[in-house]
Coordinates of C-alpha atoms and ligand atoms in Angstrom, one line a residue:
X1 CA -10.3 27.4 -19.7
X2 CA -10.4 23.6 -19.8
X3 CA -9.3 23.6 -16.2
X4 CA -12.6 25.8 -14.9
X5 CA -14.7 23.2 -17.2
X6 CA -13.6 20.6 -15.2
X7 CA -13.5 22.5 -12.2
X8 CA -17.8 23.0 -12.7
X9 CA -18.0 19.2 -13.1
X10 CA -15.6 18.0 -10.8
X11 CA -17.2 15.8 -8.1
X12 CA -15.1 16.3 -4.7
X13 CA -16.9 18.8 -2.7
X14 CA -15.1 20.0 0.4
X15 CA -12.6 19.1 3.0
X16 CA -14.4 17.2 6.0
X17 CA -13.1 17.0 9.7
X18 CA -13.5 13.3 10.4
X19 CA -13.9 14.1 14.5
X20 CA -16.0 17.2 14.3
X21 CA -17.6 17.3 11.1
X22 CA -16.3 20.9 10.2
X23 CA -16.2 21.7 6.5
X24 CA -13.5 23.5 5.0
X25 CA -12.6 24.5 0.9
X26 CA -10.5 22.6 -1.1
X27 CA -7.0 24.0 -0.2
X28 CA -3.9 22.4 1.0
X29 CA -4.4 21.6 4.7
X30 CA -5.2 18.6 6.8
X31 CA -6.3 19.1 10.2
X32 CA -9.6 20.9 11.4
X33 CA -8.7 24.2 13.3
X34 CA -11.1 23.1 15.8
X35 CA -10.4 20.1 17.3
X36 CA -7.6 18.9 15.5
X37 CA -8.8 15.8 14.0
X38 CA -7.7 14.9 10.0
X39 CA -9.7 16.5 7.0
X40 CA -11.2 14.0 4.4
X41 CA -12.4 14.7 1.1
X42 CA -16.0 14.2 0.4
X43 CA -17.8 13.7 -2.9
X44 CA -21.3 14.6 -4.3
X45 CA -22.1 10.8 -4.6
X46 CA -25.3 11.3 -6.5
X47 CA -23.8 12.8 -9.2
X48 CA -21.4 10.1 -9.3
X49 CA -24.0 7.8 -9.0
X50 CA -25.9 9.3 -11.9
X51 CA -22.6 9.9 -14.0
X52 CA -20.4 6.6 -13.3
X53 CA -21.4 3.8 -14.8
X54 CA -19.3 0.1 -14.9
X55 CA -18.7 0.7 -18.9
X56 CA -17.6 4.8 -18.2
X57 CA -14.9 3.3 -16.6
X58 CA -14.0 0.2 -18.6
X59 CA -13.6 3.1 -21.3
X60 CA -10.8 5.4 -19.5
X61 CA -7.2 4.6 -19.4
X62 CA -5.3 1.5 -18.1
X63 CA -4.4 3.0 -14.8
X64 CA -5.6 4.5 -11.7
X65 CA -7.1 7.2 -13.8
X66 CA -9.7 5.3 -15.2
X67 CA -11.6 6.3 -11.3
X68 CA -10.9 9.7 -11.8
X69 CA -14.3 10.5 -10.7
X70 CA -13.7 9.3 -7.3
X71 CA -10.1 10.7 -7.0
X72 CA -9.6 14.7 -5.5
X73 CA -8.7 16.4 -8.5
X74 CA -10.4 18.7 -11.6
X75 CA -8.2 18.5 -14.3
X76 CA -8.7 16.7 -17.2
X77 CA -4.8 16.1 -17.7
X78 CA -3.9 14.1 -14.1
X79 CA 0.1 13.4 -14.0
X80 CA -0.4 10.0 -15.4
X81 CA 2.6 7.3 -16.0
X82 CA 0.9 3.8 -16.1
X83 CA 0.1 4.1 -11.9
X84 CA -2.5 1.1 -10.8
X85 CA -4.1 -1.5 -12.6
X86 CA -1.6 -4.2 -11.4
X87 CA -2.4 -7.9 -11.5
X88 CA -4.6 -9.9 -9.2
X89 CA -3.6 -13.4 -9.4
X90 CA -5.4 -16.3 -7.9
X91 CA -2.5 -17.8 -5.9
X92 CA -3.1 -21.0 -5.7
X93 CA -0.4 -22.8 -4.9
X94 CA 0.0 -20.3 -2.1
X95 CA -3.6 -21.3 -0.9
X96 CA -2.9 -25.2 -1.2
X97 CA 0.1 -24.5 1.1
X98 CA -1.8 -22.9 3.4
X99 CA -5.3 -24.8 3.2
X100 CA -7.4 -22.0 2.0
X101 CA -9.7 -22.3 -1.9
X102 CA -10.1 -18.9 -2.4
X103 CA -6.9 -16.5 -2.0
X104 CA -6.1 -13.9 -4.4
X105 CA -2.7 -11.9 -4.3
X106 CA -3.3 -8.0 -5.1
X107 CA 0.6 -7.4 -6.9
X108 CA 1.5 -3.9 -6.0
X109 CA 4.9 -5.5 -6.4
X110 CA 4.9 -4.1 -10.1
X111 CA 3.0 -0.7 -9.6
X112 CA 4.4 1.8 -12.1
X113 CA 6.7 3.9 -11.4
X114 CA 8.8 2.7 -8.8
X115 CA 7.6 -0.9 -8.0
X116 CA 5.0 0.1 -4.4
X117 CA 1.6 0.9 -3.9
X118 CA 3.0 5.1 -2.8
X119 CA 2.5 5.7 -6.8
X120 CA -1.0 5.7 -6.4
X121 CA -1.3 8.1 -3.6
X122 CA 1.8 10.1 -5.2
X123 CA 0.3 10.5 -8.4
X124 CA -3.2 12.1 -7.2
X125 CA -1.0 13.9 -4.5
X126 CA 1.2 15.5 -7.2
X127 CA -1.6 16.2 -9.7
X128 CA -3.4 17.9 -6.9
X129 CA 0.2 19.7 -5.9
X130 CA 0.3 21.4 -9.2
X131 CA -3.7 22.2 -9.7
X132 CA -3.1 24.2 -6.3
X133 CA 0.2 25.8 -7.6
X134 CA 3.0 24.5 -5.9
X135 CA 6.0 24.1 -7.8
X136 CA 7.8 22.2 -5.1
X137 CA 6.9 19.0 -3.3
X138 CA 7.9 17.0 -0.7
X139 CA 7.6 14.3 1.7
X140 CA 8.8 12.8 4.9
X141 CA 9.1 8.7 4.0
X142 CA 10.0 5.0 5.1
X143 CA 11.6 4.8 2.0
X144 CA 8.7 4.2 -1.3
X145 CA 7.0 7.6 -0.5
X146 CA 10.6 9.0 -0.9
X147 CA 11.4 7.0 -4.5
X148 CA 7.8 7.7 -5.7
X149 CA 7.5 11.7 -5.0
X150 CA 11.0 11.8 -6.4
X151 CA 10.2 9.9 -9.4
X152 CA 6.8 11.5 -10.3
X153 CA 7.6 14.8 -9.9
X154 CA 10.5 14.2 -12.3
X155 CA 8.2 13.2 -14.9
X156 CA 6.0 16.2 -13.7
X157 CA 9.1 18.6 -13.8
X158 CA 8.3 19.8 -10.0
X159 CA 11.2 20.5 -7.9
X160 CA 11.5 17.9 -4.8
X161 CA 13.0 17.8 -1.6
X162 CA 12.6 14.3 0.3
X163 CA 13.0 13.7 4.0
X164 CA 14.0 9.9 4.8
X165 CA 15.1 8.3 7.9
X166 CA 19.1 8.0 7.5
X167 CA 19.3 4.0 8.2
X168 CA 17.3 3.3 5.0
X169 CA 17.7 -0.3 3.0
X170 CA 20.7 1.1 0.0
X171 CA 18.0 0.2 -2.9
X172 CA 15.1 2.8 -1.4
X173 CA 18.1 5.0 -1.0
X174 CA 19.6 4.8 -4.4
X175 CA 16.2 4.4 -5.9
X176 CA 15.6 8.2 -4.6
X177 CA 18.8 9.5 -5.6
X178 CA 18.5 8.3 -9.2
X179 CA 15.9 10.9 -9.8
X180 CA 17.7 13.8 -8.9
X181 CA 15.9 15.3 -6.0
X182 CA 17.5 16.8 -3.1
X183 CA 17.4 13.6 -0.3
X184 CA 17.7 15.0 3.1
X185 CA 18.7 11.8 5.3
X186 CA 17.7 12.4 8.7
X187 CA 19.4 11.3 11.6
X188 CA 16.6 9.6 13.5
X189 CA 13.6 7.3 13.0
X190 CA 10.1 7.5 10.7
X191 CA 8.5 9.7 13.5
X192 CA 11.0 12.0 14.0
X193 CA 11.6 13.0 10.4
X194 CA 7.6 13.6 10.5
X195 CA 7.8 15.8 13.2
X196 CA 10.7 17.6 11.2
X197 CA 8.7 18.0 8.2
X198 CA 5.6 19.2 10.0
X199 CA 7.8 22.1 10.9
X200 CA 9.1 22.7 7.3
X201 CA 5.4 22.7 5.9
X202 CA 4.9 25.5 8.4
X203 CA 7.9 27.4 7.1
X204 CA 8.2 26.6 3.4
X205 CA 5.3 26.9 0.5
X206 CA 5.9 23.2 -0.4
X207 CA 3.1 20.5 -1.2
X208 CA 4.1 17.5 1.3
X209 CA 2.6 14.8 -0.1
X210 CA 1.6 13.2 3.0
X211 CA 1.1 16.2 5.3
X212 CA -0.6 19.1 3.8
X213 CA -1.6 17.5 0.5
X214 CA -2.7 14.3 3.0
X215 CA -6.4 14.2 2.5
X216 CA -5.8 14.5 -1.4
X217 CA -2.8 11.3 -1.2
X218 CA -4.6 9.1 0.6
X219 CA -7.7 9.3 -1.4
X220 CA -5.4 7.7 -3.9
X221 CA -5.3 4.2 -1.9
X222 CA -8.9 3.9 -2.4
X223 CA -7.9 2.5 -6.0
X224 CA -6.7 -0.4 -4.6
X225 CA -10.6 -1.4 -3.4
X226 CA -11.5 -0.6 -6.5
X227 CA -9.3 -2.5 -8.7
X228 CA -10.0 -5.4 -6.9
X229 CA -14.1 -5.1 -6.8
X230 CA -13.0 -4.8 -10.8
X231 CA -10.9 -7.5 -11.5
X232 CA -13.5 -9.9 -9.7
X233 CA -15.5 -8.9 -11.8
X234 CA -17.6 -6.2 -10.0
X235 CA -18.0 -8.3 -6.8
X236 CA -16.5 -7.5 -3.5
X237 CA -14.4 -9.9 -1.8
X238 CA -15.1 -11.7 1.6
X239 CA -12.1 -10.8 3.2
X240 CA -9.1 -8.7 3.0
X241 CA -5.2 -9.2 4.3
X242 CA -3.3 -5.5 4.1
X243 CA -0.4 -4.2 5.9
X244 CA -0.6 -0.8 8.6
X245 CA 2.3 1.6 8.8
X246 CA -0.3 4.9 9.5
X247 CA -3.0 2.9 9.0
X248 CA -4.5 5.1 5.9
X249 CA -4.2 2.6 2.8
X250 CA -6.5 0.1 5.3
X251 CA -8.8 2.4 6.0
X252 CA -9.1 4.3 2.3
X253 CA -9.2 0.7 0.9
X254 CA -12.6 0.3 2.9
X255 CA -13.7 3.9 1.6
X256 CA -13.4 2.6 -1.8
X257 CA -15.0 -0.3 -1.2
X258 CA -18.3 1.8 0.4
X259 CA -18.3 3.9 -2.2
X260 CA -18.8 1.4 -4.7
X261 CA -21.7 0.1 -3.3
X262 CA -23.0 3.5 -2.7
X263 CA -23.0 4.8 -6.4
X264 CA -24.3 1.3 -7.2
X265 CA -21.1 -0.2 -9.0
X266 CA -21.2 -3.4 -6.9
X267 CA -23.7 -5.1 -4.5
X268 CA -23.4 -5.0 -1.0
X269 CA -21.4 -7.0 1.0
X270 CA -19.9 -7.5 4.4
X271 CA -15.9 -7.7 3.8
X272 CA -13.8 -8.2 6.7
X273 CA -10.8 -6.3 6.9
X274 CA -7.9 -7.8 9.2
X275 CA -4.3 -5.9 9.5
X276 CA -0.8 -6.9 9.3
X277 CA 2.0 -5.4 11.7
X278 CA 5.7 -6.3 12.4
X279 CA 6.1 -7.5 16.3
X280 CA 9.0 -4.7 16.7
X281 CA 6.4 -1.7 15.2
X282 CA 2.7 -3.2 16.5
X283 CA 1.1 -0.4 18.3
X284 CA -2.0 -1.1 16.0
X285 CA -2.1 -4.6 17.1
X286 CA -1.2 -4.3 20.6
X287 CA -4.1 -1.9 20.3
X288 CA -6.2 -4.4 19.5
X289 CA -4.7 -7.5 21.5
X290 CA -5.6 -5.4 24.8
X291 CA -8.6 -4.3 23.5
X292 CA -8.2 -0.3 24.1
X293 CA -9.8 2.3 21.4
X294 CA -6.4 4.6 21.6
X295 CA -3.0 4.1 20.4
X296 CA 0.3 3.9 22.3
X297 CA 2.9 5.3 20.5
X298 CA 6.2 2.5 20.1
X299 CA 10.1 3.2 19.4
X300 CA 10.0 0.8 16.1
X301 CA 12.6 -1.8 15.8
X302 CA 12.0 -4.0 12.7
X303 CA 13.2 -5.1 9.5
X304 CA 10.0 -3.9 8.1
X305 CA 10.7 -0.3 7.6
X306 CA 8.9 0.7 5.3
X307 CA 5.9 -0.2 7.6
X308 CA 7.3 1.1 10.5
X309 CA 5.4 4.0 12.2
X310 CA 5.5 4.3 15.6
X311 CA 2.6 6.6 15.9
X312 CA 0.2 5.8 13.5
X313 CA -2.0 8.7 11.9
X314 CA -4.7 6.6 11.3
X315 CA -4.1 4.2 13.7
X316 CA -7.5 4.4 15.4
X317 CA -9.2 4.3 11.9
X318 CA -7.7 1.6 11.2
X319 CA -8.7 -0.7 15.0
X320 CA -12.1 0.4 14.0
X321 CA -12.4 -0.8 11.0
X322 CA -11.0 -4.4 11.9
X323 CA -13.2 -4.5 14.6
X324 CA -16.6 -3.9 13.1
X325 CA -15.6 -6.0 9.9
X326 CA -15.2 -9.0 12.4
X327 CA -11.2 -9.1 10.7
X328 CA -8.2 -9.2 12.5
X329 CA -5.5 -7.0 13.5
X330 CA -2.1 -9.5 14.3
X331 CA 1.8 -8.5 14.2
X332 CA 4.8 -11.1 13.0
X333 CA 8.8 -11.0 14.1
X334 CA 11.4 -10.3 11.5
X335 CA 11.9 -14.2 10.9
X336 CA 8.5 -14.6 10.4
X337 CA 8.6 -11.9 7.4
X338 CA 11.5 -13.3 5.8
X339 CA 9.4 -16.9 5.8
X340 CA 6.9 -15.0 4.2
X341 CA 9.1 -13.1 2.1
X342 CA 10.3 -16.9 0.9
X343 CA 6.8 -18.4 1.0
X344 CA 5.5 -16.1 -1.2
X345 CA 8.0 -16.1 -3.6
X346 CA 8.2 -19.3 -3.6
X347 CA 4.4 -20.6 -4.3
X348 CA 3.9 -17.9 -6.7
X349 CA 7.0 -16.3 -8.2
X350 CA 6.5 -13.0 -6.6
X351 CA 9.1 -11.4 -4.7
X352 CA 8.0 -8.6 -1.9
X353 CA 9.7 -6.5 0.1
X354 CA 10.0 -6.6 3.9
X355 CA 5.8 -5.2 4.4
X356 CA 4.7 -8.0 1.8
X357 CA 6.4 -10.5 3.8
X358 CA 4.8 -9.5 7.4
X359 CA 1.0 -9.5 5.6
X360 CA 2.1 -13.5 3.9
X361 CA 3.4 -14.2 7.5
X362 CA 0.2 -12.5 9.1
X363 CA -2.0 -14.4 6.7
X364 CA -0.5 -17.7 7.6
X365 CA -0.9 -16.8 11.3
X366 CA -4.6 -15.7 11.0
X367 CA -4.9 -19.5 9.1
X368 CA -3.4 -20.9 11.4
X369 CA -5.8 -19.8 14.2
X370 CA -8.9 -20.4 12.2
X371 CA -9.4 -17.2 11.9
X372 CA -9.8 -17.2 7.4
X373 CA -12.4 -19.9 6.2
X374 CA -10.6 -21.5 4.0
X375 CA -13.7 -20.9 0.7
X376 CA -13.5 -17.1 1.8
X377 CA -12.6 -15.3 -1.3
X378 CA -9.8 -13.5 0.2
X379 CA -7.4 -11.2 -1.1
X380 CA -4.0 -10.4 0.1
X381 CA -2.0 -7.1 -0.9
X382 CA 1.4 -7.2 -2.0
X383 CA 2.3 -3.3 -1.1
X384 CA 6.1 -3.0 -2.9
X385 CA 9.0 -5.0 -4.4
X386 CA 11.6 -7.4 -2.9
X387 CA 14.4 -5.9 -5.0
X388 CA 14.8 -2.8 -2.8
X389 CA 15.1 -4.7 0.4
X390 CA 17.6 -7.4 -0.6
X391 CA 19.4 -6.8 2.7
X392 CA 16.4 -7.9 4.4
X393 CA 17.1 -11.6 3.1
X394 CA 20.9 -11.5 2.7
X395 CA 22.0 -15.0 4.2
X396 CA 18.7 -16.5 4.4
X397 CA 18.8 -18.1 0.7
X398 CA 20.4 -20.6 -1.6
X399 CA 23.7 -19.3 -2.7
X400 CA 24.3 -20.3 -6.9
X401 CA 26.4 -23.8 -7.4
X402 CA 29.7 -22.4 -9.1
X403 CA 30.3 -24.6 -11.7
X404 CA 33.2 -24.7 -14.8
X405 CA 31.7 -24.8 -18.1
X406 CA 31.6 -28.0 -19.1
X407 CA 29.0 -30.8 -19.0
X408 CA 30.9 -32.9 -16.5
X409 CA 31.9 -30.1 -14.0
X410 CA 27.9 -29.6 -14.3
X411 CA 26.8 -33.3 -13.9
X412 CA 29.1 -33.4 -10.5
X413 CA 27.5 -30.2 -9.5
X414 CA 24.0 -31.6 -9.8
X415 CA 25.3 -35.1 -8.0
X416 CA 26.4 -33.1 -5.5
X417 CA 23.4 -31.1 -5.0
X418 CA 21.4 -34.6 -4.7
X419 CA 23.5 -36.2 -2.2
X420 CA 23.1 -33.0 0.3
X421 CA 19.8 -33.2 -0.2
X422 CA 20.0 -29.6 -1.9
X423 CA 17.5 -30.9 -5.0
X424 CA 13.4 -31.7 -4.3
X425 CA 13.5 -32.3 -8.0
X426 CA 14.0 -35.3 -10.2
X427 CA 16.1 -34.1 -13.2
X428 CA 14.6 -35.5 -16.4
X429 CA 17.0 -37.4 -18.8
X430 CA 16.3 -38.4 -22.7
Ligands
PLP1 C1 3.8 3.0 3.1 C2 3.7 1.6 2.9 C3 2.6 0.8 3.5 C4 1.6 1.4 4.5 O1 1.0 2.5 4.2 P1 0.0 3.3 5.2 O2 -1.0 3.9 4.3 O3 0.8 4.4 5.9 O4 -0.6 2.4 6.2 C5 2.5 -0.5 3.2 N1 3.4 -1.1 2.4 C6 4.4 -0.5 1.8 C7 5.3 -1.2 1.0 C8 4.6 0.9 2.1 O5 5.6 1.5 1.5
ZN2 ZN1 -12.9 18.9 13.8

C-alpha cells in the first residue's frame, strides 16, 4: 500500500535513450533496442521544482537520502546505512602548497559503508534491485563496486554474487570476502569480466548493479554535485577535479549540478569540469589530447585499478563535458599518484587510495600549467580510501624508528633522526 502511494508521487518518469531519444518504462534495462545507446532516467522537474524546496531537504536524513526526490526509486524505505554526506574540507595547506586560495577536498575517503564513493550508486542501485524484485545482485568491479554490493546487500539480506578481476589489491579482496558473498575472481582484466557479466545478465535473473540496474546506479553519483552545491552553502563551485574509470560519476556529477539550477535550488553558474586519468589507463585523455570525439579502447596497465577501464562506457560523455565546461581532461604515471597519494595525506591528513592520488597528481599538473586560477573555488574529489591499496605505497614511506623503552634509547633515536636529516621539526624541550 505505502509502496503504490509513493509510486503516484514518485518523480522519475521513464527510461531515456541518451542517442535516440527513445522512451522506455521503468524496468531493469540499459541500452535502447534501437540504436544501442545507454538509457537515462528522467524526472518530472516541475514537480520537483514545485515540491523541493532548500529546507525540504535540510529536514531529511543525514545521508544521500535526504535528495531522494532526485534519486530513481518510489519507496519510502530506501536501503539506507549512513551512505553520503561526507566532509568537504577547505584544504588549505594543500592549496598553499600548490598556489591556489580556493580548493576544497570532497572526502569520499570516509563514505559509509565501505570507505568509496560506489556506496552511493550501490545504495540507490540496491533499493531499486529490490523495488523491481530481484532477490539476487551483482556486479562486475575494480574492486569498491565489489566490497560495496557485497556489503549493502548484506545489510539488505539480498543474495550476491560479485565478479572481480583476479589481480586485485588483498584489502578490496578481503574487504569483499568479509561479507560473505560468493567472489568470483576472474582471470583477466576490468573489461573482460564486463564482457563476462554482460553474458550472465542475459542468462540469470540477477540485478547487476552496474549493467542492467545501470541507469538507476549511476543516478546515485549525482549526490556528489549536490552535496557539494550544499555544503557551500547552496552555491555552485567554479571548478571541479574528479577521476574517470567509465566516465559516469563525471558526467552524473554535472547532471546534479544542472538539475539544481533547474528546480531553482542554486543560481546558475558556469563550472568547469576537468578529468583525472592514470597514464597506463588514459583512453579519455588521449581522447582529448588528439582532439577526436570517439574513444579508443586501451589494454590498462596502472597501479590505479580501481580506475582502470579500458573502454569507457561513458567515455564520450565524459570528453564532452570537459570540453564545453572549458575544464581539462589530463592523465598522471603511477609515481606521480603515489606523490599525490603522499601530498595529500600529507597537507591534509587524508589518506586515498590509488584514484585519489592520480586526481591530487592531476590537480597539481593542471596548476602547474596554468590551467586552475588560483581564487577559483575549486573542489577536488577524494573517490575511496588509502587503507585498501596499501600495496600501492609499500616502500615508498618512512619506516617507524625501533626503539627500547627507555628515555635514553629514545633520545639517541631522535639524535639520530636529526643527524640524517630524517626530522623537519624542532623538538620542543621544558
Ligand atoms: C569506480 C571508481 C571511480 C570511477 O567511477 P566511474 O563512475 O566509473 O568513472 C573513481 N574512484 C574510485 C575510487 C572508484 O572506485
Ligand atoms: Zn536510442
Amino acid at each position: 500500500m505505502t509502496s503504490a502511494i509513493a509510486q503516484t508521487t514518485a518523480t522519475f518518469s521513464a527510461l531515456k535513450c541518451k542517442e535516440c531519444g527513445a522512451e522506455y518504462e521503468l524496468k531493469a534495462s540499459h541500452v535502447c533496442e534501437f540504436c544501442f545507446g545507454p538509457l537515462e532516467v528522467t524526472y518530472d522537474y516541475n514537480a520537483l521544482r514545485r515540491s523541493v524546496t532548500r529546507e525540504s531537504i535540510q529536514a531529511g536524513p543525514n545521508s544521500i537520502w535526504r535528495y531522494k526526490a532526485f534519486l530513481p526509486v518510489a519507496t519510502d524505505n530506501p536501503i539506507d546505512v549512513g551512505t553520503g554526506m561526507t566532509p568537504l574540507v577547505k584544504a588549505n595547506r594543500l592549496a598553499r602548497r600548490l598556489g591556489l586560495k580556493n580548493l576544497y577536498i570532497k572526502n569520499d575517503a570516509v563514505n559509509m559503508p565501505t570507505l568509496s564513493f560506489k556506496d552511493r550508486v550501490v545504495s540507490v542501485a540496491l533499493t531499486r534491485a529490490r523495488e523491481l524484485g530481484f532477490t539476487t545482485v551483482s556486479c562486475a568491479s575494480t574492486g569498491n563496486l565489489a566490497n560495496s554490493t557485497a556489503a549493502i546487500a548484506a545489510h539488505a539480506g539480498l543474495d550476491c554474487c560479485v565478479f572481480i578481476p583476479a589481480d586485485l589489491e588483498a584489502g578490496k579482496v578481503l574487504g569483499t570476502l568479509i561479507y560473505g558473498p560468493t567472489v568470483m575472481a576472474v582471470e583477466g582484466n576490468y573489461d573482460q569480466v564486463n564482457r563476462l557479466c554482460c553474458e550472465v545478465a542475459n542468462t540469470y535473473g540477477w540485478g547487476f548493479v552496474n549493467i542492467n540496474l545501470r541507469p538507476y546506479y549511476s543516478e546515485g553519483s549525482k549526490t556528489l554535485g549536490y552535496e557539494v552545491a550544499e555544503q557551500l552553502g547552496w552555491q555552485l563551485p567554479d571548478h571541479i577535479v574528479a577521476p574517470l574509470a567509465s566516465g559516469s560519476l563525471f558526467t552524473k556529477i554535472y547532471k546534479g549540478f544542472q538539475e539544481f539550477v533547474q528546480v531553482g535550488l542554486v543560481d546558475e553558474k558556469k563550472v568547469r569540469f576537468s578529468g583525472a586519468q592514470a597514464e597506463g589507463c588514459s583512453p579519455i585523455a588521449q581522447a582529448y589530447r588528439e582532439d577526436r570525439d570517439f574513444i579508443k579502447p586501451v589494454k590498462p596497465s596502472t597501479i590505479a585499478k580501481s580506475i582502470a577501464i579500458g573502454n569507457p562506457a561513458d567515455g564520450v560523455y565524459a570528453l564532452d563535458i570537459a570540453r564545453k565546461t572549458n575544464g581539462n581532461i589530463e592523465s598522471v604515471n603511477d609515481a606521480e599518484i603515489i606523490e599525490g597519494i603522499k601530498l595529500l595525506a600529507e597537507t591534509e591528513g587524508i589518506f586515498t587510495e590509488t584514484a585519489g592520488g592520480t586526481t591530487v597528481a592531476v590537480l597539481k599538473k593542471l596548476v602547474e600549467a596554468g590551467k586552475i586560477d588560483p581564487e577559483e573555488t575549486t573542489v577536488v574529489y577524494i573517490t575511496g580510501n588509502g587503507l585498501k591499496t596499501q600495496e600501492a605505497v609499500q616502500g615508498y614511506i618512512g619506516e617507524p624508528l625501533t626503539i627500547e623503552a627507555k628515555l635514553d634509547s629514545f633520545e639517541r633515536a631522535i639524535e639520530r633522526a636529526r643527524t640524517l636529516d630524517r626530522l623537519d621539526w624542532q623538538p620542543v624541550l621544558v
